[in-house]
């Protein structure tokens, strides 16, 4: 958390205020539907931030991340349903498994140019979905093909069962998960790997010439990304207690993750959060109110927003927001706090 | 044995149509280095166009080519000119334009879901004079529209190849795909070439749409399976290679139809992805691809 305290006081105070607000939110928002929307926003921000490790920093475009969400969800749930292993443990097993799959895919494909990588990830994602849809039993595990898995409700569920009567615990779990992944993102950006990846993403040949093994660092980023994404999958499974291959491994989810990142701003810490904050409510609301009369409208809006944002803000919406924040809001707030006798923030531009 | 040959030949017939959609994709990639994720949606637009032309006017589906193909050429041309070009210009110095790829995905979402809103989710079938007609040859049966379709697509492929090799515009397209800067220095208007290439790519979808319409359903997401197959095919054949796309299409068609003889149709889908991944791992440049292309 050191990086928060190294910021100018205004930024630091705003961040702490925002964090406090996020943690107190469930005490104000009591409607489960509304809280669910918040949970989903945070969940998508989490998935997108996990995607960001490889999609944002490694300069490639993974379009099959739903596969890793699926690996996470299926692993923990199958372990739980078959052997009664706590989903908390299954979550980590799923993460490791997903990491292995990610590395196996990444090993040959991350050496290729972006277009090939994008196509390869689509093929892996879709291939895995088709595989799961066609398998009824996998060893001792009953995968149930396209019917999906249903997690039975445990009466007076202990914490180890990872299921809760109220939405509030889910909210806190995913919030903490998001904060952790944002923290990791920040750490990674300012680490050796981060710098190497930035160099490799922009000028792979030049970076290689300097002795940086770009594809090795891309592979590390891929491994982290796949691990984190799978944890999200377990969360999804435990939150809804029911999922099927199309819902959790489909191309639509993979694209949605990439879209959120691109609209928000990939390769930035808060870009995925901004993207999820903007797009999730749109898709939730249009799904709730318009899906019966105009199915598909939310996806039209999704696509149009994407085209317009890419046209006018190709680096995502985080760029103009940051400018607004740095040029307008911070100076104004600083002036106010200066007038009220607070310490003047150091201008470190 | 006869059944095997029958399915093999049927695979070649269907595969040639896959090949043609992949030719469009590979042409666009070859020139602009952009994977057009909206390619399947353009095919879908073409199929609806062909469907309406055929059912409203009662026109022969192969005569409808004369209406649908120019329409799709214009559609692709305008899409490139007014939606993709501004974004492409912003990152034209980037060797791998990712933003443009994403925008074509956005176009895919918009087109498919607009079709869902406008035309509904139902499957439509166009009853034409050739629909359901069978051709018998040595106790093997083939759908007549598939035979005609394969013939037309192969002709188109050959014509396109000739066009790129020998016509002035074709040479300009090839020059641009080899070296953008050098081509520009030779006085080739790069943006114009991009528009034409995109239009031609869409026109390929128009041909495929017209030959599909007598024996295939139309629905809003009809492009998606074709799209994913086209991706697989172009990687199989080598991104940017037209003979590779046709051959790759035929290979995929054969895998699909012959595979269906031995396993459930959903498993053949998996087989296609498996082949794709094997090629990607073993020979990423594809069967006909150039090494520097990836």
Coordinates of C-alpha atoms in Angstrom, one line a residue:
Chain A
X1 CA 0.0 0.0 0.0
X2 CA 3.1 2.2 0.0
X3 CA 2.3 3.6 -3.4
X4 CA -0.9 5.2 -2.1
X5 CA 1.1 7.2 0.5
X6 CA 3.7 8.3 -1.9
X7 CA 1.1 10.2 -3.9
X8 CA 0.5 13.9 -3.4
X9 CA -1.8 14.4 -0.4
X10 CA -4.9 15.3 -2.5
X11 CA -4.6 12.1 -4.5
X12 CA -3.9 10.1 -1.4
X13 CA -6.9 11.5 0.5
X14 CA -9.2 10.9 -2.5
X15 CA -8.0 7.3 -2.9
X16 CA -8.5 6.6 0.8
X17 CA -11.9 8.2 0.7
X18 CA -12.9 6.2 -2.3
X19 CA -11.7 3.0 -0.7
X20 CA -13.7 3.8 2.5
X21 CA -16.7 4.4 0.3
X22 CA -16.3 1.1 -1.5
X23 CA -16.0 -0.8 1.8
X24 CA -19.0 1.0 3.3
X25 CA -21.2 0.6 0.2
X26 CA -23.1 -2.5 1.3
X27 CA -24.3 -0.6 4.4
X28 CA -26.0 2.0 2.2
X29 CA -27.0 -0.2 -0.8
X30 CA -29.4 -2.7 0.7
X31 CA -31.2 -3.8 -2.4
X32 CA -29.8 -7.2 -3.5
X33 CA -30.4 -6.4 -7.2
X34 CA -28.4 -3.2 -7.0
X35 CA -25.7 -4.8 -5.0
X36 CA -25.6 -7.6 -7.5
X37 CA -24.9 -5.0 -10.3
X38 CA -22.1 -3.6 -8.2
X39 CA -20.7 -7.1 -7.6
X40 CA -20.8 -7.7 -11.4
X41 CA -19.1 -4.4 -12.2
X42 CA -16.3 -5.3 -9.8
X43 CA -16.2 -8.9 -11.1
X44 CA -15.8 -7.7 -14.6
X45 CA -13.2 -5.1 -13.5
X46 CA -11.4 -8.0 -11.9
X47 CA -11.5 -10.3 -14.9
X48 CA -10.4 -7.4 -17.2
X49 CA -7.6 -6.4 -14.8
X50 CA -6.4 -10.0 -14.9
X51 CA -6.6 -10.0 -18.7
X52 CA -4.6 -6.7 -18.7
X53 CA -1.4 -8.5 -17.6
X54 CA -1.1 -10.1 -21.0
X55 CA -3.5 -8.1 -23.1
X56 CA -2.4 -4.8 -21.7
X57 CA 1.3 -5.1 -21.1
X58 CA 2.5 -7.8 -23.4
X59 CA 1.3 -6.0 -26.5
X60 CA -0.8 -9.0 -27.8
X61 CA -4.5 -9.5 -28.0
X62 CA -5.8 -12.5 -26.2
X63 CA -9.4 -13.3 -27.2
X64 CA -10.0 -16.5 -25.4
X65 CA -9.8 -15.7 -21.8
X66 CA -13.2 -17.1 -21.1
X67 CA -11.5 -20.5 -21.3
X68 CA -9.5 -19.7 -18.2
X69 CA -12.7 -18.5 -16.4
X70 CA -14.2 -21.8 -17.3
X71 CA -11.1 -23.8 -16.1
X72 CA -11.4 -22.1 -12.7
X73 CA -15.1 -22.6 -12.4
X74 CA -15.1 -26.2 -13.5
X75 CA -12.0 -27.2 -11.5
X76 CA -13.2 -25.9 -8.1
X77 CA -16.8 -27.0 -8.7
X78 CA -15.9 -30.5 -9.9
X79 CA -13.5 -31.0 -6.9
X80 CA -16.3 -29.9 -4.6
X81 CA -19.1 -31.9 -6.1
X82 CA -17.0 -35.1 -6.5
X83 CA -14.8 -35.2 -3.4
X84 CA -16.2 -32.4 -1.2
X85 CA -13.0 -30.3 -1.4
X86 CA -13.6 -26.8 -0.3
X87 CA -13.9 -24.4 -3.2
X88 CA -11.4 -22.2 -1.5
X89 CA -8.8 -24.9 -2.1
X90 CA -10.3 -25.8 -5.5
X91 CA -9.9 -22.1 -6.5
X92 CA -6.1 -22.4 -6.1
X93 CA -6.0 -25.7 -7.9
X94 CA -8.0 -24.2 -10.8
X95 CA -5.6 -21.3 -10.8
X96 CA -2.6 -23.5 -11.1
X97 CA -4.2 -25.7 -13.7
X98 CA -5.2 -22.6 -15.7
X99 CA -1.7 -21.3 -15.4
X100 CA -0.3 -24.5 -16.9
X101 CA -2.8 -24.4 -19.8
X102 CA -1.9 -20.8 -20.4
X103 CA 1.8 -21.6 -20.5
X104 CA 1.3 -24.5 -22.8
X105 CA -0.6 -22.3 -25.2
X106 CA 1.7 -19.3 -24.7
X107 CA 4.9 -21.3 -25.3
X108 CA 4.5 -21.5 -29.1
X109 CA 2.0 -18.7 -29.7
X110 CA 3.6 -15.8 -27.8
X111 CA 6.5 -15.9 -30.2
X112 CA 4.1 -15.2 -33.1
X113 CA 2.8 -11.8 -34.1
X114 CA -0.3 -10.4 -32.6
X115 CA -2.7 -11.5 -35.2
X116 CA -1.7 -15.2 -34.9
X117 CA -1.8 -15.0 -31.1
X118 CA -5.3 -13.5 -31.2
X119 CA -6.5 -16.3 -33.6
X120 CA -4.8 -19.0 -31.6
X121 CA -6.5 -17.9 -28.3
X122 CA -9.9 -17.9 -30.0
X123 CA -9.3 -21.4 -31.2
X124 CA -8.2 -22.6 -27.8
X125 CA -11.1 -20.9 -26.1
X126 CA -13.7 -22.3 -28.5
X127 CA -12.0 -25.6 -28.7
X128 CA -12.1 -26.0 -24.9
X129 CA -15.8 -25.0 -24.9
X130 CA -16.7 -27.5 -27.5
X131 CA -14.7 -30.1 -25.6
X132 CA -16.6 -29.5 -22.3
X133 CA -19.9 -29.4 -24.1
X134 CA -19.3 -32.8 -25.5
X135 CA -18.0 -34.5 -22.5
X136 CA -20.4 -36.2 -20.1
X137 CA -17.8 -37.7 -17.7
X138 CA -14.2 -36.9 -17.4
X139 CA -12.5 -39.6 -15.3
X140 CA -14.3 -39.6 -12.0
X141 CA -15.8 -36.2 -12.7
X142 CA -19.3 -35.7 -14.0
X143 CA -19.0 -32.7 -16.3
X144 CA -22.6 -33.0 -17.6
X145 CA -21.7 -31.6 -21.1
X146 CA -23.9 -28.6 -22.2
X147 CA -26.2 -29.0 -19.2
X148 CA -23.6 -27.4 -16.9
X149 CA -23.0 -27.8 -13.2
X150 CA -25.3 -27.0 -10.3
X151 CA -23.8 -26.5 -6.9
X152 CA -26.1 -27.8 -4.2
X153 CA -27.0 -25.4 -1.4
X154 CA -25.5 -26.3 2.0
X155 CA -27.8 -25.5 4.9
X156 CA -26.0 -23.2 7.4
X157 CA -23.0 -23.2 5.0
X158 CA -19.7 -23.0 6.8
X159 CA -17.1 -20.5 5.5
X160 CA -15.3 -23.4 3.8
X161 CA -18.3 -24.1 1.5
X162 CA -17.8 -20.6 -0.1
X163 CA -21.5 -19.9 -0.3
X164 CA -23.5 -17.2 1.5
X165 CA -27.1 -16.4 2.1
X166 CA -26.6 -12.7 1.5
X167 CA -24.8 -10.9 -1.3
X168 CA -22.7 -8.9 1.1
X169 CA -19.9 -11.4 1.6
X170 CA -19.6 -11.9 -2.2
X171 CA -19.2 -8.2 -2.5
X172 CA -16.3 -8.0 -0.1
X173 CA -14.6 -11.1 -1.5
X174 CA -14.6 -9.7 -5.1
X175 CA -13.7 -6.2 -3.9
X176 CA -10.6 -7.6 -2.1
X177 CA -9.8 -9.7 -5.1
X178 CA -10.0 -6.6 -7.3
X179 CA -7.8 -4.6 -5.0
X180 CA -5.2 -7.3 -4.8
X181 CA -5.1 -7.6 -8.6
X182 CA -4.8 -3.8 -9.0
X183 CA -2.0 -3.8 -6.5
X184 CA -0.3 -6.6 -8.4
X185 CA -0.8 -4.6 -11.6
X186 CA 0.9 -1.6 -10.0
X187 CA 3.7 -3.7 -8.8
X188 CA 4.2 -5.3 -12.2
X189 CA 4.2 -2.0 -14.0
X190 CA 7.0 -0.7 -11.9
X191 CA 9.0 -3.9 -12.0
X192 CA 11.7 -5.3 -14.2
X193 CA 9.2 -7.5 -16.0
X194 CA 6.9 -4.5 -16.6
X195 CA 9.6 -2.5 -18.2
X196 CA 10.8 -5.4 -20.3
X197 CA 7.3 -6.0 -21.4
X198 CA 6.7 -2.4 -22.3
X199 CA 9.9 -2.4 -24.3
X200 CA 9.0 -5.7 -26.0
X201 CA 5.5 -4.6 -26.8
X202 CA 6.6 -1.5 -28.6
X203 CA 9.8 -2.6 -30.3
X204 CA 10.2 -6.4 -30.0
X205 CA 13.3 -6.5 -32.3
X206 CA 15.1 -3.7 -30.4
X207 CA 14.3 -5.3 -27.1
X208 CA 15.6 -8.7 -28.3
X209 CA 18.7 -7.0 -29.5
X210 CA 19.3 -5.6 -26.1
X211 CA 19.2 -9.1 -24.7
X212 CA 15.7 -9.1 -23.3
X213 CA 14.0 -12.4 -23.8
X214 CA 10.6 -10.8 -24.7
X215 CA 8.7 -14.1 -25.2
X216 CA 9.8 -15.3 -21.8
X217 CA 8.5 -12.3 -20.0
X218 CA 5.3 -12.5 -22.1
X219 CA 5.0 -16.0 -20.9
X220 CA 5.3 -14.9 -17.2
X221 CA 2.6 -12.3 -17.8
X222 CA 0.4 -14.9 -19.4
X223 CA 0.9 -17.3 -16.4
X224 CA -0.1 -14.6 -13.9
X225 CA -3.0 -13.5 -16.0
X226 CA -4.4 -17.1 -16.4
X227 CA -4.0 -17.8 -12.7
X228 CA -5.9 -14.7 -11.7
X229 CA -8.6 -15.2 -14.3
X230 CA -9.3 -18.7 -13.1
X231 CA -9.8 -17.4 -9.5
X232 CA -12.5 -15.2 -11.0
X233 CA -14.1 -18.3 -12.5
X234 CA -14.4 -20.0 -9.1
X235 CA -15.9 -16.8 -7.7
X236 CA -18.5 -16.7 -10.5
X237 CA -19.4 -20.4 -9.9
X238 CA -19.9 -19.9 -6.2
X239 CA -21.8 -16.6 -6.7
X240 CA -24.4 -18.1 -9.1
X241 CA -24.1 -21.7 -8.0
X242 CA -25.0 -22.7 -11.6
X243 CA -23.1 -22.4 -14.8
X244 CA -22.9 -24.1 -18.2
X245 CA -20.2 -24.0 -20.9
X246 CA -21.7 -21.3 -23.1
X247 CA -22.3 -18.9 -20.1
X248 CA -18.8 -19.1 -18.8
X249 CA -16.5 -20.2 -21.6
X250 CA -18.3 -18.6 -24.6
X251 CA -16.7 -16.3 -27.1
X252 CA -19.0 -13.5 -25.9
X253 CA -17.3 -13.4 -22.5
X254 CA -13.9 -13.5 -24.0
X255 CA -14.8 -10.5 -26.2
X256 CA -16.5 -8.6 -23.4
X257 CA -13.4 -8.8 -21.3
X258 CA -11.2 -7.5 -24.2
X259 CA -13.8 -4.8 -25.0
X260 CA -13.9 -3.5 -21.4
X261 CA -10.1 -3.3 -21.3
X262 CA -9.9 -1.5 -24.6
X263 CA -12.7 1.0 -23.9
X264 CA -11.3 1.8 -20.5
X265 CA -7.7 1.8 -21.5
X266 CA -5.5 -1.3 -21.7
X267 CA -2.1 -1.3 -20.1
X268 CA -3.2 1.1 -17.4
X269 CA -4.1 0.3 -13.8
X270 CA -7.5 1.8 -13.7
X271 CA -8.5 1.4 -17.3
X272 CA -10.3 -1.9 -16.7
X273 CA -12.2 -0.4 -13.8
X274 CA -13.3 2.5 -15.9
X275 CA -14.3 0.2 -18.7
X276 CA -16.3 -2.1 -16.4
X277 CA -17.9 0.9 -14.7
X278 CA -19.1 2.3 -18.0
X279 CA -20.1 -0.9 -19.9
X280 CA -21.5 -3.2 -17.2
X281 CA -24.4 -1.0 -16.1
X282 CA -25.3 -0.4 -19.8
X283 CA -25.4 -4.1 -20.5
X284 CA -27.2 -4.9 -17.3
X285 CA -29.8 -2.3 -17.7
X286 CA -30.5 -3.0 -21.4
X287 CA -30.6 -6.7 -20.6
X288 CA -33.1 -6.1 -17.8
X289 CA -35.4 -3.6 -19.5
X290 CA -35.0 -4.3 -23.2
X291 CA -34.0 -7.9 -23.7
X292 CA -37.6 -9.0 -24.2
X293 CA -38.4 -6.4 -26.8
X294 CA -35.1 -5.8 -28.5
X295 CA -32.7 -8.7 -27.8
X296 CA -29.2 -7.8 -28.9
X297 CA -29.6 -4.1 -28.4
X298 CA -27.0 -4.0 -25.6
X299 CA -24.5 -5.6 -27.9
X300 CA -25.2 -3.1 -30.6
X301 CA -24.6 -0.3 -28.1
X302 CA -21.5 -2.2 -26.9
X303 CA -20.1 -2.4 -30.5
X304 CA -21.0 1.3 -31.3
X305 CA -19.4 2.5 -28.1
X306 CA -16.3 0.5 -29.0
X307 CA -16.1 1.9 -32.5
X308 CA -16.6 5.5 -31.3
X309 CA -14.1 5.2 -28.5
X310 CA -11.5 3.6 -30.7
X311 CA -12.0 6.4 -33.2
X312 CA -11.6 9.3 -30.9
X313 CA -9.7 7.9 -27.9
X314 CA -7.7 4.9 -29.2
X315 CA -5.9 4.7 -25.8
X316 CA -9.2 4.3 -24.0
X317 CA -11.3 6.6 -21.9
X318 CA -8.8 6.6 -19.0
X319 CA -6.6 9.0 -21.0
X320 CA -9.0 12.0 -21.1
X321 CA -10.2 11.2 -17.6
X322 CA -6.7 11.3 -16.2
X323 CA -6.1 14.6 -18.0
X324 CA -9.3 16.0 -16.6
X325 CA -8.3 14.8 -13.1
X326 CA -4.8 16.1 -13.2
X327 CA -5.4 19.4 -14.9
X328 CA -8.7 20.4 -13.3
X329 CA -9.7 18.5 -10.2
X330 CA -6.4 18.2 -8.4
X331 CA -5.3 21.8 -8.8
X332 CA -8.8 22.9 -7.6
X333 CA -8.8 20.7 -4.6
X334 CA -5.2 21.5 -3.8
X335 CA -6.0 25.2 -3.9
X336 CA -8.9 24.7 -1.6
X337 CA -6.9 22.7 0.9
X338 CA -4.1 25.3 0.7
X339 CA -6.5 28.0 1.5
X340 CA -7.8 26.1 4.5
X341 CA -4.3 26.0 5.9
X342 CA -3.3 22.5 4.8
X343 CA 0.1 21.7 3.5
X344 CA 0.6 22.6 -0.1
X345 CA 1.1 19.5 -2.2
X346 CA 4.4 19.2 -3.9
X347 CA 4.0 19.7 -7.7
X348 CA 5.8 16.7 -9.0
X349 CA 5.1 17.1 -12.7
Chain B
X1 CA -16.0 -47.2 -49.5
X2 CA -18.4 -45.4 -51.8
X3 CA -19.8 -43.6 -48.8
X4 CA -16.4 -42.4 -47.9
X5 CA -15.7 -41.1 -51.4
X6 CA -19.1 -39.5 -51.4
X7 CA -18.4 -37.6 -48.2
X8 CA -14.9 -36.8 -49.4
X9 CA -16.4 -35.2 -52.5
X10 CA -19.1 -33.4 -50.5
X11 CA -16.3 -32.1 -48.3
X12 CA -14.5 -30.7 -51.3
X13 CA -17.7 -29.0 -52.5
X14 CA -18.5 -27.4 -49.2
X15 CA -14.8 -26.7 -48.5
X16 CA -14.5 -24.7 -51.7
X17 CA -17.2 -22.4 -50.4
X18 CA -15.4 -22.0 -47.1
X19 CA -12.3 -21.4 -49.1
X20 CA -13.9 -18.4 -51.0
X21 CA -14.9 -16.7 -47.7
X22 CA -11.4 -17.3 -46.5
X23 CA -10.0 -15.8 -49.8
X24 CA -11.8 -12.6 -48.9
X25 CA -10.3 -12.6 -45.4
X26 CA -6.8 -13.4 -46.6
X27 CA -7.0 -10.7 -49.3
X28 CA -7.9 -8.1 -46.7
X29 CA -5.2 -9.4 -44.4
X30 CA -2.6 -9.5 -47.1
X31 CA -3.1 -5.9 -48.1
X32 CA -3.9 -4.2 -44.8
X33 CA -2.4 -6.6 -42.2
X34 CA -5.7 -6.5 -40.5
X35 CA -7.8 -9.5 -39.5
X36 CA -11.3 -8.6 -40.4
X37 CA -13.3 -10.0 -37.5
X38 CA -16.5 -8.7 -39.2
X39 CA -16.0 -11.0 -42.2
X40 CA -18.6 -13.5 -41.1
X41 CA -21.0 -10.6 -40.5
X42 CA -20.4 -9.3 -44.0
X43 CA -21.3 -12.8 -45.2
X44 CA -24.4 -12.7 -43.1
X45 CA -25.4 -9.3 -44.7
X46 CA -24.8 -10.9 -48.1
X47 CA -27.0 -13.9 -47.2
X48 CA -29.9 -11.7 -46.1
X49 CA -29.5 -9.6 -49.2
X50 CA -29.5 -12.7 -51.4
X51 CA -32.4 -14.1 -49.4
X52 CA -34.5 -11.0 -50.0
X53 CA -33.6 -10.7 -53.6
X54 CA -34.4 -14.3 -54.3
X55 CA -37.7 -14.5 -52.3
X56 CA -39.1 -11.1 -53.2
X57 CA -38.3 -11.2 -57.0
X58 CA -38.3 -14.9 -57.5
X59 CA -35.0 -14.4 -59.3
X60 CA -32.7 -17.4 -59.9
X61 CA -30.1 -17.4 -57.0
X62 CA -27.2 -17.4 -59.4
X63 CA -28.6 -14.4 -61.3
X64 CA -28.8 -12.7 -57.9
X65 CA -25.0 -12.7 -57.9
X66 CA -25.3 -9.8 -60.3
X67 CA -27.1 -7.8 -57.7
X68 CA -25.6 -9.0 -54.4
X69 CA -22.0 -9.0 -55.3
X70 CA -21.8 -5.4 -56.5
X71 CA -23.9 -4.5 -53.4
X72 CA -21.4 -6.2 -51.1
X73 CA -18.5 -4.7 -52.9
X74 CA -19.9 -1.2 -52.2
X75 CA -20.8 -2.2 -48.6
X76 CA -17.2 -3.3 -47.9
X77 CA -15.8 -0.3 -49.7
X78 CA -17.9 2.1 -47.7
X79 CA -17.3 0.3 -44.5
X80 CA -13.6 0.6 -45.0
X81 CA -13.7 4.1 -46.3
X82 CA -15.9 5.6 -43.5
X83 CA -15.5 3.3 -40.5
X84 CA -12.2 1.6 -40.6
X85 CA -10.0 4.1 -42.5
X86 CA -10.1 6.9 -39.9
X87 CA -8.9 4.4 -37.3
X88 CA -6.4 2.8 -39.5
X89 CA -4.9 6.2 -40.4
X90 CA -4.3 6.9 -36.7
X91 CA -2.1 3.8 -36.3
X92 CA -0.9 3.1 -39.8
X93 CA 2.7 3.3 -38.8
X94 CA 2.2 0.5 -36.3
X95 CA 3.1 -2.8 -37.9
X96 CA 0.4 -4.7 -36.1
X97 CA -2.7 -2.5 -35.9
X98 CA -4.6 -3.9 -32.9
X99 CA -7.1 -1.1 -32.6
X100 CA -8.4 -1.8 -36.1
X101 CA -8.8 -5.5 -35.3
X102 CA -10.9 -4.5 -32.4
X103 CA -13.0 -2.1 -34.5
X104 CA -13.8 -4.8 -36.9
X105 CA -15.0 -6.8 -33.9
X106 CA -17.2 -3.9 -32.9
X107 CA -18.6 -3.9 -36.5
X108 CA -19.3 -7.6 -36.1
X109 CA -21.3 -7.0 -32.9
X110 CA -23.2 -4.2 -34.4
X111 CA -24.1 -6.0 -37.6
X112 CA -25.1 -9.3 -36.1
X113 CA -27.2 -7.8 -33.4
X114 CA -28.8 -5.2 -35.7
X115 CA -29.8 -8.2 -37.8
X116 CA -31.2 -9.8 -34.7
X117 CA -33.3 -6.7 -33.9
X118 CA -34.4 -6.1 -37.5
X119 CA -35.1 -9.6 -38.7
X120 CA -35.6 -11.6 -35.6
X121 CA -33.8 -14.8 -34.6
X122 CA -35.7 -17.2 -36.8
X123 CA -34.0 -19.4 -39.4
X124 CA -35.0 -18.6 -42.9
X125 CA -34.8 -20.8 -45.9
X126 CA -35.1 -19.6 -49.5
X127 CA -37.0 -21.9 -51.8
X128 CA -35.3 -21.7 -55.1
X129 CA -35.5 -23.7 -58.3
X130 CA -32.5 -25.8 -57.3
X131 CA -33.2 -26.3 -53.6
X132 CA -33.2 -29.9 -52.6
X133 CA -32.3 -31.2 -56.1
X134 CA -30.0 -34.2 -56.1
X135 CA -27.5 -35.3 -58.7
X136 CA -26.8 -39.0 -58.9
X137 CA -23.4 -40.2 -60.1
X138 CA -22.4 -43.9 -59.7
X139 CA -24.8 -44.4 -56.8
X140 CA -23.4 -41.3 -55.0
X141 CA -25.7 -38.4 -54.3
X142 CA -24.7 -34.7 -54.4
X143 CA -26.8 -31.6 -53.8
X144 CA -27.1 -29.8 -57.1
X145 CA -26.8 -26.3 -55.5
X146 CA -23.6 -27.5 -53.8
X147 CA -22.1 -28.6 -57.1
X148 CA -23.0 -25.3 -58.8
X149 CA -21.8 -23.4 -55.8
X150 CA -18.4 -25.1 -55.8
X151 CA -18.1 -24.5 -59.5
X152 CA -18.8 -20.8 -59.1
X153 CA -16.5 -20.4 -56.2
X154 CA -13.6 -22.1 -57.9
X155 CA -14.2 -19.9 -60.9
X156 CA -14.2 -16.8 -58.7
X157 CA -11.0 -17.9 -57.0
X158 CA -9.2 -18.5 -60.2
X159 CA -10.5 -15.2 -61.6
X160 CA -9.4 -13.3 -58.5
X161 CA -6.0 -14.9 -58.7
X162 CA -5.7 -13.9 -62.4
X163 CA -7.0 -10.4 -61.5
X164 CA -4.3 -9.9 -58.8
X165 CA -1.6 -11.3 -61.0
X166 CA -2.3 -9.5 -64.3
X167 CA -4.6 -6.5 -64.0
X168 CA -3.3 -3.1 -63.2
X169 CA -5.4 -2.7 -60.0
X170 CA -4.4 -6.2 -59.0
X171 CA -0.7 -5.4 -59.4
X172 CA -1.2 -2.3 -57.3
X173 CA -2.9 -4.4 -54.6
X174 CA 0.0 -6.8 -54.6
X175 CA 2.6 -4.1 -54.5
X176 CA 0.9 -2.5 -51.6
X177 CA 0.8 -5.7 -49.7
X178 CA 4.5 -6.3 -50.3
X179 CA 5.6 -2.9 -49.3
X180 CA 3.3 0.0 -48.4
X181 CA 5.9 2.7 -48.6
X182 CA 7.5 1.6 -51.8
X183 CA 4.1 1.3 -53.4
X184 CA 3.1 4.8 -52.3
X185 CA 6.4 6.1 -53.8
X186 CA 5.5 4.5 -57.1
X187 CA 2.3 6.6 -57.1
X188 CA -0.2 4.0 -55.9
X189 CA -2.9 5.6 -53.8
X190 CA -2.7 3.5 -50.7
X191 CA -6.0 4.3 -49.2
X192 CA -7.8 3.7 -52.5
X193 CA -6.2 0.3 -52.7
X194 CA -7.3 -0.5 -49.1
X195 CA -10.9 0.4 -50.0
X196 CA -10.8 -1.8 -53.1
X197 CA -9.2 -4.7 -51.3
X198 CA -11.8 -4.5 -48.6
X199 CA -14.6 -4.2 -51.2
X200 CA -13.2 -7.3 -53.0
X201 CA -13.0 -9.2 -49.7
X202 CA -16.6 -8.4 -49.1
X203 CA -17.5 -9.3 -52.6
X204 CA -16.1 -12.7 -52.1
X205 CA -18.6 -13.0 -49.2
X206 CA -21.3 -11.9 -51.6
X207 CA -20.5 -14.7 -54.0
X208 CA -20.4 -17.2 -51.1
X209 CA -23.7 -15.9 -49.8
X210 CA -25.5 -16.3 -53.2
X211 CA -24.3 -19.9 -53.7
X212 CA -25.1 -20.8 -50.1
X213 CA -28.7 -19.4 -50.1
X214 CA -30.3 -22.3 -52.1
X215 CA -29.3 -24.8 -49.5
X216 CA -28.4 -23.1 -46.3
X217 CA -30.3 -21.3 -43.5
X218 CA -30.0 -17.6 -42.9
X219 CA -30.1 -16.3 -39.3
X220 CA -28.4 -13.3 -37.6
X221 CA -25.3 -15.1 -36.4
X222 CA -24.9 -17.4 -39.4
X223 CA -21.6 -15.7 -40.0
X224 CA -19.9 -16.8 -36.8
X225 CA -19.2 -20.4 -37.7
X226 CA -18.1 -19.3 -41.2
X227 CA -16.0 -16.6 -39.6
X228 CA -14.2 -19.0 -37.2
X229 CA -13.7 -21.5 -40.0
X230 CA -12.3 -18.7 -42.2
X231 CA -9.7 -17.8 -39.5
X232 CA -8.7 -21.4 -39.2
X233 CA -8.4 -21.7 -43.0
X234 CA -6.3 -18.7 -43.5
X235 CA -3.9 -19.7 -40.8
X236 CA -3.8 -23.2 -42.3
X237 CA -3.1 -21.9 -45.8
X238 CA -0.9 -19.1 -44.7
X239 CA -2.1 -15.6 -44.0
X240 CA -2.2 -13.7 -47.2
X241 CA -2.1 -16.6 -49.6
X242 CA -5.0 -17.1 -52.0
X243 CA -4.2 -20.6 -53.2
X244 CA -3.6 -21.4 -49.5
X245 CA -7.0 -20.2 -48.6
X246 CA -8.8 -22.3 -51.3
X247 CA -6.7 -25.4 -50.4
X248 CA -7.2 -24.7 -46.6
X249 CA -10.9 -24.4 -47.2
X250 CA -11.1 -27.7 -49.0
X251 CA -9.1 -29.4 -46.2
X252 CA -11.4 -28.0 -43.6
X253 CA -14.4 -29.1 -45.7
X254 CA -13.1 -32.6 -45.9
X255 CA -12.3 -32.8 -42.2
X256 CA -15.8 -31.7 -41.4
X257 CA -17.7 -34.0 -43.8
X258 CA -15.5 -37.0 -43.5
X259 CA -15.2 -36.6 -39.8
X260 CA -19.0 -36.5 -39.5
X261 CA -19.0 -40.1 -40.9
X262 CA -17.2 -41.3 -37.8
X263 CA -18.3 -39.0 -35.0
X264 CA -20.9 -36.6 -33.8
X265 CA -20.9 -33.2 -35.7
X266 CA -19.9 -31.3 -32.6
X267 CA -16.7 -33.4 -32.4
X268 CA -15.7 -32.5 -35.9
X269 CA -15.8 -28.9 -34.8
X270 CA -13.2 -29.8 -32.1
X271 CA -11.2 -31.6 -34.8
X272 CA -11.0 -28.4 -36.8
X273 CA -9.6 -26.5 -33.8
X274 CA -7.2 -29.3 -33.1
X275 CA -5.9 -29.2 -36.7
X276 CA -5.6 -25.4 -36.4
X277 CA -3.6 -25.6 -33.2
X278 CA -1.3 -28.4 -34.6
X279 CA -0.6 -26.3 -37.7
X280 CA 0.0 -23.2 -35.5
X281 CA 2.5 -25.1 -33.4
X282 CA 4.2 -27.0 -36.1
X283 CA 4.3 -24.6 -39.0
X284 CA 2.9 -21.2 -38.0
X285 CA 3.4 -19.7 -41.4
X286 CA 0.8 -22.2 -42.8
X287 CA 1.0 -24.3 -45.9
X288 CA 1.7 -21.4 -48.3
X289 CA 2.6 -18.6 -46.0
X290 CA 5.7 -16.6 -46.3
X291 CA 8.0 -16.6 -43.3
X292 CA 8.2 -12.9 -42.8
X293 CA 4.4 -12.6 -42.7
X294 CA 4.0 -13.7 -39.1

